[in-house]
PDB file of C-alpha atoms in Angstrom:
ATOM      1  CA  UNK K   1      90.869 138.280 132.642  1.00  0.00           C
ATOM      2  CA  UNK K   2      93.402 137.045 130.037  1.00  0.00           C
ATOM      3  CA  UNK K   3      93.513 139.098 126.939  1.00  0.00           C
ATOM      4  CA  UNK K   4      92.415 136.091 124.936  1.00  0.00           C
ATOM      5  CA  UNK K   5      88.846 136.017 126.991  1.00  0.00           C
ATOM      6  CA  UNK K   6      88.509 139.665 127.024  1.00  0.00           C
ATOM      7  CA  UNK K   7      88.516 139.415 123.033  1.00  0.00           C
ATOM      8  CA  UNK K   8      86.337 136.454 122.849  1.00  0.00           C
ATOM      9  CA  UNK K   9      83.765 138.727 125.598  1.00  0.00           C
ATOM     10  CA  UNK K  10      83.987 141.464 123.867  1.00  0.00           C
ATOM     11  CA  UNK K  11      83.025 139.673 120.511  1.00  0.00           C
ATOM     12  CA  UNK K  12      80.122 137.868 122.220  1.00  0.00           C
ATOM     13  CA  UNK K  13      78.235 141.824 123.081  1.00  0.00           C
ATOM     14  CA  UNK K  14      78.735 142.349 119.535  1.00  0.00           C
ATOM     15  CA  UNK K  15      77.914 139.323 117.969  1.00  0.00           C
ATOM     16  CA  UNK K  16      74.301 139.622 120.423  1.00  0.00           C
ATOM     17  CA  UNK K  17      72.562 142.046 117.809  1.00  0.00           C
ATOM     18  CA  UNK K  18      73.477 140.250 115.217  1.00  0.00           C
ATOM     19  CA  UNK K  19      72.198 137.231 116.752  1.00  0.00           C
ATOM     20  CA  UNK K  20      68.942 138.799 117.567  1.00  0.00           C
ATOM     21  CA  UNK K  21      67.956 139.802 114.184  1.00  0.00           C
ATOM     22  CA  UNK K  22      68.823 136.402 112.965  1.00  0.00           C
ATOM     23  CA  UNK K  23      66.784 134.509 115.784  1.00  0.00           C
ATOM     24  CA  UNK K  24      63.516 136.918 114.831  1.00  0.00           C
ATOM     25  CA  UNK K  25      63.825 136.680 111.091  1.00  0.00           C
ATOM     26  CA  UNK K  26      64.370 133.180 111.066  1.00  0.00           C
ATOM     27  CA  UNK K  27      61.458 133.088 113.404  1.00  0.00           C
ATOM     28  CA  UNK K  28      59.131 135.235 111.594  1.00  0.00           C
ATOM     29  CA  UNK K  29      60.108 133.181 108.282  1.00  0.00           C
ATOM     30  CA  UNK K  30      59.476 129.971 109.725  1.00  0.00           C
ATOM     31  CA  UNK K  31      56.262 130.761 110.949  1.00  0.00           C
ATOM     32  CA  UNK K  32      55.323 132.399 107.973  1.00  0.00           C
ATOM     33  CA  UNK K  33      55.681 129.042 105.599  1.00  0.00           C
ATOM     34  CA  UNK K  34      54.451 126.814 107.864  1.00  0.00           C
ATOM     35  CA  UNK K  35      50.864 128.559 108.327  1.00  0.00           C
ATOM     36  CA  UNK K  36      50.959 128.881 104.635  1.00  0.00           C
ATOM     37  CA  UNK K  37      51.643 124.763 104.142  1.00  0.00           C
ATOM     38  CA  UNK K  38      48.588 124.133 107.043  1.00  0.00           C
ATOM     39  CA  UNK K  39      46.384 127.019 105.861  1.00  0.00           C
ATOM     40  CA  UNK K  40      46.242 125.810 102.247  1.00  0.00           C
ATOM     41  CA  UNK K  41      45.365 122.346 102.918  1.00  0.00           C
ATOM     42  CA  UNK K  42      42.095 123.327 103.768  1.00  0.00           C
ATOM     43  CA  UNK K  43      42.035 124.617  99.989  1.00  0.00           C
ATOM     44  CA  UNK K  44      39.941 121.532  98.099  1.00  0.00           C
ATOM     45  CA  UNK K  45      37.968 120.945 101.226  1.00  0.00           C
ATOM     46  CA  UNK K  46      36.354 123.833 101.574  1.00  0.00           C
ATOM     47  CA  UNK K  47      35.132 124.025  98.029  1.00  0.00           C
ATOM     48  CA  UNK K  48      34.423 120.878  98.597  1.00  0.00           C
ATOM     49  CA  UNK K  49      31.865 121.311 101.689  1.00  0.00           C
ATOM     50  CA  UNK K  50      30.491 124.169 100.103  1.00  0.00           C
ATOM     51  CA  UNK K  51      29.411 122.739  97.022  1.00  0.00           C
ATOM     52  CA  UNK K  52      27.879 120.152  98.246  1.00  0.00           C
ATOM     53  CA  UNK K  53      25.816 121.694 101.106  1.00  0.00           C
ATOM     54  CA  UNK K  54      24.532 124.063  98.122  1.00  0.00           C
ATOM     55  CA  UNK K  55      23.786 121.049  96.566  1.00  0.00           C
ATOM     56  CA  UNK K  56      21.547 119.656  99.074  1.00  0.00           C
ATOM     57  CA  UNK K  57      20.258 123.162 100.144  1.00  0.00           C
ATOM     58  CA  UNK K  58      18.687 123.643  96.491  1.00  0.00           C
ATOM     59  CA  UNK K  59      17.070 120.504  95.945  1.00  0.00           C
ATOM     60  CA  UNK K  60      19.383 119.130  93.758  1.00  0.00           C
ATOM     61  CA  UNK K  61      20.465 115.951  95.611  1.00  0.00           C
ATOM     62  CA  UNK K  62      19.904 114.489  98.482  1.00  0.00           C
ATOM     63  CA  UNK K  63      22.274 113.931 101.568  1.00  0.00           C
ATOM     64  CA  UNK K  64      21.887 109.987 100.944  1.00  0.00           C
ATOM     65  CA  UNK K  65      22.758 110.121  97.397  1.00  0.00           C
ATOM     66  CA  UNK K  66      26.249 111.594  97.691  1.00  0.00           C
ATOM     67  CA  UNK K  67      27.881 109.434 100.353  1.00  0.00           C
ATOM     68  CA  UNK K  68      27.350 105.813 100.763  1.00  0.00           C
ATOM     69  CA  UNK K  69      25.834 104.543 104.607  1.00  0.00           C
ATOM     70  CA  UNK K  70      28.539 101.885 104.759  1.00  0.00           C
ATOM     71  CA  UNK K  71      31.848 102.927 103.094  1.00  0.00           C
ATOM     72  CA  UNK K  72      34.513 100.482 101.905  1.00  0.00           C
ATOM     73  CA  UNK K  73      37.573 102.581 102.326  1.00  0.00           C
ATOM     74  CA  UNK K  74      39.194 103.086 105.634  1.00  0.00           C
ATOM     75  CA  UNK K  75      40.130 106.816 106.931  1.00  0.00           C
ATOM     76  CA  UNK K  76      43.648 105.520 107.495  1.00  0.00           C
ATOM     77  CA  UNK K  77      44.297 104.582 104.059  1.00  0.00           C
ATOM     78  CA  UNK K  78      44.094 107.276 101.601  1.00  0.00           C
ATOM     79  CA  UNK K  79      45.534 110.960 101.479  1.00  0.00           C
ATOM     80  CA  UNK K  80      42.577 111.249  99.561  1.00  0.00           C
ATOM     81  CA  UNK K  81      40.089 114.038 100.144  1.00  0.00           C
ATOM     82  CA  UNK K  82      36.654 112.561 102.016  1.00  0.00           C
ATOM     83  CA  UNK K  83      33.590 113.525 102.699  1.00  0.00           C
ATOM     84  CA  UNK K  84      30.640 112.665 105.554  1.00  0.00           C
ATOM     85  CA  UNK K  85      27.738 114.310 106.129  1.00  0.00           C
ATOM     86  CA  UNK K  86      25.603 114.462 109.488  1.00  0.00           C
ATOM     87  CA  UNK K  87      21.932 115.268 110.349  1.00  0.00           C
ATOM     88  CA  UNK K  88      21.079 118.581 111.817  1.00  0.00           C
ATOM     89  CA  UNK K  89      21.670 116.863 115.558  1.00  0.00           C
ATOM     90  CA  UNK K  90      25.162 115.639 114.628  1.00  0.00           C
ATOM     91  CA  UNK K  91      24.390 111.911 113.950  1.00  0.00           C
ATOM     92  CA  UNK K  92      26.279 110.519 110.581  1.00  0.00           C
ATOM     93  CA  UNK K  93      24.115 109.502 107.540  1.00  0.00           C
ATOM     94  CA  UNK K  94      26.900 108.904 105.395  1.00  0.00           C
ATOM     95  CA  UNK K  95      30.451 108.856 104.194  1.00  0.00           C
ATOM     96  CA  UNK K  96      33.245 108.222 101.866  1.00  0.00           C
ATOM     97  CA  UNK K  97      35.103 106.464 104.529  1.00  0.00           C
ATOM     98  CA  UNK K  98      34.779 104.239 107.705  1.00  0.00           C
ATOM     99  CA  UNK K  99      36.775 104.923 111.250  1.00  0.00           C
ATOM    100  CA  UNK K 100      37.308 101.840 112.553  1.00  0.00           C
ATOM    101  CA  UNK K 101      34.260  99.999 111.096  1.00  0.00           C
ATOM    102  CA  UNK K 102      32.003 102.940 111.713  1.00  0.00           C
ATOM    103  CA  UNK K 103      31.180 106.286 110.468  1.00  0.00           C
ATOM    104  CA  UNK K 104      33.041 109.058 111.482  1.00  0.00           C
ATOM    105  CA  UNK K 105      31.914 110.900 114.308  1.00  0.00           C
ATOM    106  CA  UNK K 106      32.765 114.290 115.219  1.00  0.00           C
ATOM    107  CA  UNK K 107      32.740 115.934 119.001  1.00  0.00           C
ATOM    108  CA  UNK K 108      29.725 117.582 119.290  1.00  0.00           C
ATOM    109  CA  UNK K 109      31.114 121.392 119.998  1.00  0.00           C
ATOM    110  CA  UNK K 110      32.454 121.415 116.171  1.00  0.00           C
ATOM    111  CA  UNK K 111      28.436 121.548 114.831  1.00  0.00           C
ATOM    112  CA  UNK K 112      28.039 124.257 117.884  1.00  0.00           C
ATOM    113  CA  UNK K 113      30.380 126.200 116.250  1.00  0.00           C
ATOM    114  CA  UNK K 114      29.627 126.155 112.669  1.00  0.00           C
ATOM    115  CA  UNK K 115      25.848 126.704 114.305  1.00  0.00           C
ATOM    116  CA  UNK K 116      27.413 130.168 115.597  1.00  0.00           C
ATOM    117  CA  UNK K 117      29.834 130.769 112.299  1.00  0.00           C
ATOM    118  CA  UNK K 118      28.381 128.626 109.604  1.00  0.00           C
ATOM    119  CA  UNK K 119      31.644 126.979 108.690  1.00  0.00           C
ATOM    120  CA  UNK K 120      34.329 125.399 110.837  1.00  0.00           C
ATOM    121  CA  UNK K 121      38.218 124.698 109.878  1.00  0.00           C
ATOM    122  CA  UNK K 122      40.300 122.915 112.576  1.00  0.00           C
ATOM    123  CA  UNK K 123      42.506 119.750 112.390  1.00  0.00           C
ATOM    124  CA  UNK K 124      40.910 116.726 113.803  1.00  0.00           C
ATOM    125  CA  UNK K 125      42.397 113.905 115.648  1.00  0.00           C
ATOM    126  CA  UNK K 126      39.989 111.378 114.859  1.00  0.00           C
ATOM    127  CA  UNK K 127      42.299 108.366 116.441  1.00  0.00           C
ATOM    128  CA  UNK K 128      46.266 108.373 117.466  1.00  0.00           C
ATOM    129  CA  UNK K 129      48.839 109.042 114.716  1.00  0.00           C
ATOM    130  CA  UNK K 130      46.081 110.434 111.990  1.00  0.00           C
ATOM    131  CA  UNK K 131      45.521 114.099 111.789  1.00  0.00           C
ATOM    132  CA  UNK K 132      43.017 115.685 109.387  1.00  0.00           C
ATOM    133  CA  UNK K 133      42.431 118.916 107.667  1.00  0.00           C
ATOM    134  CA  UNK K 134      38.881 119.610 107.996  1.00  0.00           C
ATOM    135  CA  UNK K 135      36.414 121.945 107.065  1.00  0.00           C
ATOM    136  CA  UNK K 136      32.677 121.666 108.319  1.00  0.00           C
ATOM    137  CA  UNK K 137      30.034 123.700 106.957  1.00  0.00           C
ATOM    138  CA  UNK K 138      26.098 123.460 107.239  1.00  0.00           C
ATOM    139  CA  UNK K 139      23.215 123.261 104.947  1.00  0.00           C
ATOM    140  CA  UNK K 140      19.086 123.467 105.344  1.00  0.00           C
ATOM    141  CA  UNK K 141      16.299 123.217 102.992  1.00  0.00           C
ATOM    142  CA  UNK K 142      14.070 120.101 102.783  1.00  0.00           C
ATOM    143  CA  UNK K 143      16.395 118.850 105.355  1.00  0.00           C
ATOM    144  CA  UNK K 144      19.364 120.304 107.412  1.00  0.00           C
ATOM    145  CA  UNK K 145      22.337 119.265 109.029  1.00  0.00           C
ATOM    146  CA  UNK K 146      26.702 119.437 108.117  1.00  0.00           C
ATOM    147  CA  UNK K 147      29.052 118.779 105.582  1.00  0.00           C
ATOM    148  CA  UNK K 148      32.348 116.979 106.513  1.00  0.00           C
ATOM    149  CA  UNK K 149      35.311 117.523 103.772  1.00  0.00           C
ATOM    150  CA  UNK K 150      38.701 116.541 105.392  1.00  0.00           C
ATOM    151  CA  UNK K 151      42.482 115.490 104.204  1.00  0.00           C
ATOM    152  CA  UNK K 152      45.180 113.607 105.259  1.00  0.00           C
ATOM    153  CA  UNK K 153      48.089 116.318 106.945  1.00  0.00           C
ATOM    154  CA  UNK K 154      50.454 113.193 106.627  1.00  0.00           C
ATOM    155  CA  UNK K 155      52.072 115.114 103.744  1.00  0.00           C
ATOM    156  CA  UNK K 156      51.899 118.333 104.794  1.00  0.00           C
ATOM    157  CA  UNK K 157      53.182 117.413 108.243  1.00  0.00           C
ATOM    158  CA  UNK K 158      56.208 116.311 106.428  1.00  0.00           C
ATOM    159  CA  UNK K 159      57.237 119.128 104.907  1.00  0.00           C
ATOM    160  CA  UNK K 160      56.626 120.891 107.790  1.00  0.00           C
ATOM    161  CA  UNK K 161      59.245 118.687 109.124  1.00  0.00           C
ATOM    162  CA  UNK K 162      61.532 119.037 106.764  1.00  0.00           C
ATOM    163  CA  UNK K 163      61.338 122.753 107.058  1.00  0.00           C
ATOM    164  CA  UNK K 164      62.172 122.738 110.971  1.00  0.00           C
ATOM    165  CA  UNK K 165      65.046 120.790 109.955  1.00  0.00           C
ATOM    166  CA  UNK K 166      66.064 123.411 107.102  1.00  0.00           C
ATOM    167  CA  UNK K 167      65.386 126.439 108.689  1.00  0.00           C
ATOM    168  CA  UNK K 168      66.793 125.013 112.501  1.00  0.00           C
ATOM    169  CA  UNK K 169      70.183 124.163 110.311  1.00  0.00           C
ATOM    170  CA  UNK K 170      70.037 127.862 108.813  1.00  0.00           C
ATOM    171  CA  UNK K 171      69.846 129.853 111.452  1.00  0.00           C
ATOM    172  CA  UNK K 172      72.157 127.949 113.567  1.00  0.00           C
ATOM    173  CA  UNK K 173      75.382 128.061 110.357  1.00  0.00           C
ATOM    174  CA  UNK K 174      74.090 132.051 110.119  1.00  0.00           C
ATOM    175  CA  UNK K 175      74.691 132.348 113.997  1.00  0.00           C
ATOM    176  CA  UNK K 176      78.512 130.223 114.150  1.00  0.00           C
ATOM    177  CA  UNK K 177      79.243 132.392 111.084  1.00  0.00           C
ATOM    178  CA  UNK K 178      78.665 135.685 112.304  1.00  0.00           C
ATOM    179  CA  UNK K 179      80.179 135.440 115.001  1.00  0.00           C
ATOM    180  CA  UNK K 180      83.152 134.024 113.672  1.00  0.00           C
ATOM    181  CA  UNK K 181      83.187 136.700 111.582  1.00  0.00           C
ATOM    182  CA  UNK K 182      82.419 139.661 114.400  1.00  0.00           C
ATOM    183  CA  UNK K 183      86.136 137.484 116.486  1.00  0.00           C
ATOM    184  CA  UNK K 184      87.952 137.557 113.261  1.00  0.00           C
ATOM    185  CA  UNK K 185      87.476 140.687 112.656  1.00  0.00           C
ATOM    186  CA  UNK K 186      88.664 141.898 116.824  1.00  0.00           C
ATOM    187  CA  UNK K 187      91.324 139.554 116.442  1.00  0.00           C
ATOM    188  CA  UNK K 188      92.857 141.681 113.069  1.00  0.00           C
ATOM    189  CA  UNK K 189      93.492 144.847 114.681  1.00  0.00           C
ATOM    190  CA  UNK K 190      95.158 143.034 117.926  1.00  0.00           C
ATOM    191  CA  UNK K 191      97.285 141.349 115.241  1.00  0.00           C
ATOM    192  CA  UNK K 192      98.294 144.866 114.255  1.00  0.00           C
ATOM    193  CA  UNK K 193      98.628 146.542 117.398  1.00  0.00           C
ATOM    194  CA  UNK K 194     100.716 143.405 118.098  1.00  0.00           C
ATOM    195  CA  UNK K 195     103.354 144.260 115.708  1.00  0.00           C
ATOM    196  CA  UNK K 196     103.752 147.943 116.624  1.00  0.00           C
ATOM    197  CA  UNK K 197     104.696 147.417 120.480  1.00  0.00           C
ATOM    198  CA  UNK K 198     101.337 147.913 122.152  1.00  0.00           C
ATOM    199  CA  UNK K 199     100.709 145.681 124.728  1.00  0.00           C
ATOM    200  CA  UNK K 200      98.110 142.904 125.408  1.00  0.00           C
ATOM    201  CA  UNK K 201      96.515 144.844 128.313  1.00  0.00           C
ATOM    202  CA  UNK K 202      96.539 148.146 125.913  1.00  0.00           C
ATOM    203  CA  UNK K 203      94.595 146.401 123.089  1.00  0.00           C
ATOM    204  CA  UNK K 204      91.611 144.683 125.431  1.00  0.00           C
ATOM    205  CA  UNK K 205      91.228 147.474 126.587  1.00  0.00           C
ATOM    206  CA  UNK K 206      90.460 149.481 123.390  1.00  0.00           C
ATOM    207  CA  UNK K 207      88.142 146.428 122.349  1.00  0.00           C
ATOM    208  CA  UNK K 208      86.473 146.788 125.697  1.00  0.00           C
ATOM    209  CA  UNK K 209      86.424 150.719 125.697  1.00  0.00           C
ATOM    210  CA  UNK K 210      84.621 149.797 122.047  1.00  0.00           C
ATOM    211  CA  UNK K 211      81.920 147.846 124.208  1.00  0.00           C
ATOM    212  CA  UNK K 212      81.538 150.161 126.282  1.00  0.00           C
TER     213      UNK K 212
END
C-alpha cells in the first residue's frame, strides 16, 4: 500500500463518524419537516368536517342544504378545500365537487374506520396524478352518515420536493467537506514529518497506528 492510499484509508475510518452523525441528523431533520408540511394540511379540513357534522347532528341544517347533488366544479381543478357528505351506508348525497362527472366515492373501509374511531385522516387517491388530504368524520341525529373535507397535496407535495432536493444537496456538500477536511488535516503533519527526514513508511504508519 502506497503511502498516498494509506493516508486517504486512514482518513476514510475517520471521516465514518463524522459521516454517521451527518446521515442521522439530516435524516431525523428531513423527516421531521416533511410530517410537519403533510400533517398540517389536514389543518382547515378537519375543522371543517367537524363543524359541519355538528351542524347536522343539532338540527341546524340539513345534509342536502350544505352541498349541492350535482356540483359544477371538477376535483381536478381547484386547490380549494371541498366538501361531500355520504349517508350512514356510504352512498354520496352531495358535494362541492364532481370526479369525473360523478360524486365522489370513497372505498368503503374508510366509513369502517371512522365507525371504529369516529374520525379518519389519510390521503386519498381518488384517480392517477391527484392526491388529497382528507379528513372523514361522522354525524347522527335526525339522520346519520360522514363528512368528507379534503385538499389538494399538489402544493404541499411540492415543497416536499423541494426539500428532498435541499436537504439531499446539504448533506451530501456537509459529507465532501468533512472529509476533505478530516485528509487535509492527515496530510499537514506528513507535510511536516516530510521536512524533518522521516520517511513515507514512518509517517503511514503513525496515521495508521492513530486508527488503530
Amino acid at each position: 500500500m502506497t503511502h498516498h492510499k494509506q493516508v486517504c484509508s486512514a482518513s476514510f475510518y475517520h471521516w465514518l463518524p463524522f459521516a454517521a452523525i451527518i446521515l442521522i441528523f439530516s435524516g431525523l431533520t428531513y423527516v421531521a419537516i416533511q410530517q410537519n408540511y403533510r400533517l398540517s394540511a389536514n389543518d382547515p379540513q378537519i375543522q371543517i368536517a367537524e363543524d359541519i357534522a355538528s351542524a347536522i347532528t343539532q338540527g341546524k341544517a340539513p345534509p342536502e342544504s350544505i352541498v349541492p347533488a350535482n356540483p359544477s366544479e371538477d376535483i381536478t381543478a381547484s386547490l380549494a378545500t371541498f366538501v361531500a357528505i355520504y349517508s350512514a351506508t356510504g352512498t354520496p348525497i352531495g358535494s362541492s365537487v364532481m370526479l369525473d362527472n360523478n360524486l365522489p366515492s370513497l372505498p368503503a373501509g374508510v366509513f369502517d374506520k371512522v365507525k371504529q374511531r369516529g374520525e379518519s385522516r389519510f390521503t386519498w387517491q381518488p384517480k392517477k396524478g391527484i392526491r388529497i388530504a382528507a379528513v372523514v368524520t361522522s354525524f347522527s341525529g335526525p339522520e346519520s352518515g360522514f363528512v368528507l373535507a379534503g385538499r389538494s397535496l399538489k402544493e404541499v407535495e411540492a415543497r416536499i420536493k423541494q426539500l428532498t432536493i435541499m436537504t439531499a444537496s446539504a448533506t451530501a456538500l456537509a459529507l465532501i467537506l468533512t472529509y476533505l477536511l478530516i485528509f487535509l488535516m492527515a496530510i499537514k503533519p506528513c507535510a511536516c514529518c516530510h521536512k524533518h527526514g522521516e520517511t513515507e513508511e514512518n509517517v503511514a504508519g503513525v496515521l495508521m497506528g492513530h486508527h488503530h
